[in-house]
């Protein structure tokens, strides 16, 4: 399952687990967040069989029995077959094999930060009881010895008490088959190892990881692992089944444009995540051309000082590209239009320049585009928000000077009706108010501040139906606030289902006239609402006190 988690909106899902003989299986839910800055957690509990379940909201902190640990990158929920709640709500059902017993689990994914999270969910079901084979257990023990000296790796040591209810904090569990986040096959070989955030402080123990011949996924993010990227990837290349490697937030250095890196990327790898390390060098063609099978490439937070290779073809398998804050320069390559499977693109906080082709964003599955903090110019491409499932477009902090004509006049505009966030602040955009943006049915956040928009605000009803953040400050809008704006979602309460405090900023424009009565009436707004109107030329009735949500309003009486 792949989705985008927006703050305040639950992504709900459920599943049924069959009991074999007298036991339910162990369940591992793995959620990967593929965009930088995105944070999300999973909350689960047994499904309520009494009909009281709210299918829109799902479980949260207050009623979850199982939840993930709120880390960035990959999160895990482990549901043990021995958990009492797992066995508490058993349902009998007639099947082709006779009457069988099921346990129904109900879960929700919630974004935990303002940055939308592009998430992918995997479910592993383990019916058999298994233990890690001796050779691999010895390798785990060696990793502990090398990387956890002098009381190190407290998170790893703490697992003993969590799993077995005992331990004095001096030892750590070595059998990865029973550690949340790791998975073994039926013969006791580790196929997935998660040591993210365990406190490993050492040279990357490549020699020990090479002793896991069936390893498919390895996550050692958020540690203090050191080593040259060429040596590390050259060593891991011998693991023929390895297809995902995550090592975010470590101390790995070296050049990304090297033969070992390319050889590693060409051997059935699907995920390579080396964000926020000490990598240097130019981006090699092999990470983008037909020679790689990569689906996700994460190199953000490294000093690459490179251009983006213009070698992408229609055969590209890339679905996620995350290259934020890499000191990238030059133009966004035209071949980016060939990424028909692209779901998330993050190129923010670089030094990219030039204009974007109008048809650059042709993927029908594109969900997130983040290009803020560059020096891009010209017209915003009309294709950037056309995809049916587009959720977030962030172009703030560039030098764009024009919106698509259809966005301005509303004729033929093909903006995604599922768009949740549109950020266009700190550009050089001009013209009248882009009415079509205020009519998007699912828009939650609109930021067009710090531009050169002008003219009157549209006297239209039913604008911003679900938008709780409206930022239009530092433009040149003029005239009064229309009475029709009494029907915006913040006032009618249709924009308040996300749990966020509404915010409207019209400051530092050229607005005039009386402050509308519906704005002065504090009962129209929930507690905590902020409406900022300073820096205009409004008139206020002499006998009306300024309500709390309008504190700081300067106007003539």
Coordinates of N, CA and C in Angstrom, one line a residue, residues 408-492:
X408 N -5.2 31.1 -13.9 CA -5.6 32.5 -13.7 C -7.1 32.7 -14.2
X409 N -7.4 32.2 -15.4 CA -8.8 32.5 -15.9 C -9.7 31.3 -15.6
X410 N -9.2 30.2 -15.1 CA -10.1 29.1 -14.7 C -10.6 28.3 -15.9
X411 N -10.3 28.7 -17.1 CA -10.8 27.9 -18.3 C -9.8 26.8 -18.7
X412 N -10.4 25.6 -18.6 CA -9.6 24.4 -19.0 C -8.6 24.0 -18.0
X413 N -8.7 24.5 -16.8 CA -7.7 24.1 -15.7 C -7.9 22.7 -15.3
X414 N -6.9 21.9 -15.3 CA -6.9 20.5 -15.0 C -6.2 20.2 -13.7
X415 N -6.4 21.0 -12.7 CA -5.8 20.8 -11.4 C -6.4 19.6 -10.7
X416 N -5.5 18.9 -10.0 CA -6.0 17.7 -9.3 C -7.0 18.1 -8.2
X417 N -8.2 17.4 -8.3 CA -9.2 17.7 -7.2 C -8.8 17.1 -5.9
X418 N -7.7 16.3 -5.8 CA -7.2 15.8 -4.6 C -6.0 16.6 -4.0
X419 N -5.7 17.7 -4.6 CA -4.6 18.5 -4.1 C -4.9 19.0 -2.7
X420 N -3.9 18.7 -1.8 CA -4.0 19.1 -0.4 C -3.2 20.4 0.0
X421 N -2.0 20.5 -0.6 CA -1.2 21.7 -0.2 C -0.6 22.3 -1.5
X422 N -0.6 23.6 -1.6 CA 0.0 24.3 -2.7 C 0.7 25.5 -2.1
X423 N 2.0 25.5 -2.2 CA 2.9 26.5 -1.6 C 3.6 27.3 -2.8
X424 N 3.3 28.6 -2.9 CA 3.9 29.4 -4.0 C 4.5 30.7 -3.5
X425 N 4.8 30.8 -2.2 CA 5.3 32.0 -1.6 C 6.7 32.3 -2.0
X426 N 7.0 33.6 -1.9 CA 8.4 34.1 -2.1 C 8.8 33.8 -3.5
X427 N 8.0 34.2 -4.5 CA 8.3 34.1 -5.9 C 8.1 35.5 -6.5
X428 N 8.0 35.6 -7.8 CA 7.7 36.9 -8.4 C 6.4 36.9 -9.2
X429 N 5.5 36.1 -8.7 CA 4.2 35.9 -9.4 C 3.4 37.2 -9.3
X430 N 2.6 37.4 -10.4 CA 1.8 38.6 -10.5 C 0.5 38.3 -11.2
X431 N -0.4 39.3 -11.2 CA -1.7 39.1 -11.8 C -2.8 39.2 -10.7
X432 N -4.0 38.9 -11.2 CA -5.1 38.9 -10.2 C -5.2 37.6 -9.4
X433 N -6.2 37.6 -8.5 CA -6.3 36.5 -7.6 C -6.6 35.2 -8.4
X434 N -5.8 34.1 -8.3 CA -6.1 32.9 -9.0 C -7.3 32.1 -8.4
X435 N -8.5 32.5 -8.9 CA -9.7 32.0 -8.3 C -9.8 30.5 -8.3
X436 N -9.3 29.8 -9.3 CA -9.4 28.3 -9.4 C -8.7 27.6 -8.2
X437 N -7.7 28.3 -7.6 CA -7.0 27.7 -6.5 C -7.9 27.6 -5.2
X438 N -8.7 28.7 -5.1 CA -9.6 28.8 -3.9 C -10.8 27.8 -4.1
X439 N -11.0 27.3 -5.3 CA -12.2 26.4 -5.5 C -11.8 24.9 -5.5
X440 N -10.5 24.6 -5.2 CA -10.1 23.2 -5.1 C -10.8 22.5 -3.9
X441 N -11.5 21.4 -4.1 CA -12.4 20.9 -3.1 C -11.7 20.3 -1.9
X442 N -10.4 19.9 -2.0 CA -9.8 19.2 -0.9 C -8.5 20.0 -0.4
X443 N -8.4 21.2 -0.9 CA -7.2 22.0 -0.5 C -7.2 22.3 1.0
X444 N -6.1 22.0 1.7 CA -6.0 22.4 3.1 C -5.1 23.6 3.3
X445 N -4.0 23.7 2.5 CA -3.0 24.8 2.7 C -2.8 25.5 1.4
X446 N -3.0 26.8 1.4 CA -2.6 27.6 0.3 C -1.8 28.8 0.7
X447 N -0.6 28.9 0.2 CA 0.4 30.0 0.5 C 0.8 30.7 -0.7
X448 N 0.3 31.9 -1.0 CA 0.8 32.7 -2.1 C 1.4 34.0 -1.6
X449 N 1.8 34.0 -0.4 CA 2.4 35.3 0.2 C 3.7 35.7 -0.5
X450 N 4.1 36.9 -0.3 CA 5.4 37.5 -0.7 C 5.5 37.3 -2.2
X451 N 4.5 37.8 -3.0 CA 4.5 37.8 -4.4 C 4.0 39.2 -4.8
X452 N 3.6 39.4 -6.1 CA 3.1 40.7 -6.6 C 1.7 40.5 -7.1
X453 N 0.9 39.6 -6.5 CA -0.5 39.6 -6.9 C -1.2 40.9 -6.5
X454 N -2.3 41.2 -7.3 CA -3.0 42.4 -7.0 C -4.5 42.3 -7.5
X455 N -5.2 43.5 -7.3 CA -6.6 43.5 -7.7 C -7.5 43.1 -6.6
X456 N -8.8 43.0 -6.8 CA -9.7 42.7 -5.8 C -9.7 41.2 -5.4
X457 N -10.2 41.0 -4.2 CA -10.5 39.6 -3.8 C -11.8 39.2 -4.5
X458 N -11.9 37.9 -4.9 CA -13.1 37.5 -5.7 C -14.3 37.5 -4.8
X459 N -15.4 38.1 -5.3 CA -16.7 38.1 -4.5 C -17.4 36.9 -4.9
X460 N -16.9 35.7 -4.5 CA -17.5 34.4 -4.8 C -17.8 33.7 -3.5
X461 N -18.8 32.9 -3.5 CA -19.2 32.1 -2.3 C -18.5 30.7 -2.4
X462 N -18.5 30.1 -1.3 CA -18.0 28.7 -1.1 C -16.6 28.5 -1.6
X463 N -15.7 29.5 -1.3 CA -14.3 29.3 -1.5 C -13.6 28.7 -0.3
X464 N -12.5 28.1 -0.5 CA -11.7 27.5 0.6 C -12.5 26.6 1.4
X465 N -13.2 25.7 0.8 CA -14.2 24.8 1.6 C -13.5 24.1 2.7
X466 N -12.3 23.5 2.4 CA -11.6 22.7 3.5 C -10.2 23.3 3.8
X467 N -10.0 24.5 3.4 CA -8.6 25.1 3.6 C -8.6 25.8 5.0
X468 N -7.7 25.3 5.8 CA -7.5 25.9 7.2 C -6.3 26.8 7.3
X469 N -5.4 26.8 6.3 CA -4.3 27.7 6.3 C -4.3 28.5 5.0
X470 N -4.6 29.8 5.1 CA -4.7 30.7 4.0 C -3.7 31.8 4.2
X471 N -2.6 31.9 3.4 CA -1.5 32.8 3.6 C -1.4 33.7 2.3
X472 N -1.8 34.9 2.4 CA -1.8 35.8 1.2 C -1.1 37.1 1.5
X473 N -0.3 37.2 2.6 CA 0.3 38.4 3.0 C 1.4 38.9 2.0
X474 N 1.7 40.2 2.1 CA 2.7 40.8 1.3 C 2.5 40.7 -0.2
X475 N 1.3 41.1 -0.6 CA 1.0 41.2 -2.0 C 0.4 42.6 -2.2
X476 N -0.4 42.8 -3.2 CA -1.0 44.1 -3.5 C -2.5 44.0 -3.8
X477 N -3.1 43.1 -3.1 CA -4.6 43.0 -3.2 C -5.2 44.3 -2.7
X478 N -6.3 44.7 -3.3 CA -7.0 45.9 -3.0 C -8.5 45.8 -2.9
X479 N -9.1 46.8 -2.4 CA -10.6 46.8 -2.2 C -11.0 46.1 -0.9
X480 N -12.3 45.9 -0.7 CA -12.8 45.3 0.5 C -12.7 43.8 0.6
X481 N -12.8 43.3 1.8 CA -13.0 41.8 1.9 C -14.5 41.5 1.6
X482 N -14.8 40.7 0.6 CA -16.2 40.6 0.1 C -17.0 39.9 1.2
X483 N -18.3 40.3 1.3 CA -19.2 39.7 2.2 C -19.4 38.2 1.9
X484 N -19.2 37.8 0.6 CA -19.3 36.4 0.3 C -18.3 35.5 1.0
X485 N -17.2 36.1 1.5 CA -16.2 35.3 2.2 C -16.7 34.8 3.5
X486 N -17.9 35.1 3.9 CA -18.5 34.6 5.1 C -18.8 33.1 4.9
X487 N -18.7 32.6 3.7 CA -19.0 31.2 3.4 C -17.7 30.4 3.3
X488 N -16.5 31.0 3.6 CA -15.3 30.2 3.5 C -15.4 29.1 4.6
X489 N -14.6 28.0 4.3 CA -14.7 26.8 5.2 C -14.4 27.1 6.6
X490 N -13.5 28.0 6.9 CA -13.1 28.3 8.3 C -14.3 28.8 9.1
X491 N -15.2 29.6 8.4 CA -16.3 30.2 9.1 C -17.5 29.2 9.2
X492 N -17.7 28.4 8.1 CA -18.8 27.5 8.1 C -18.4 26.1 8.7

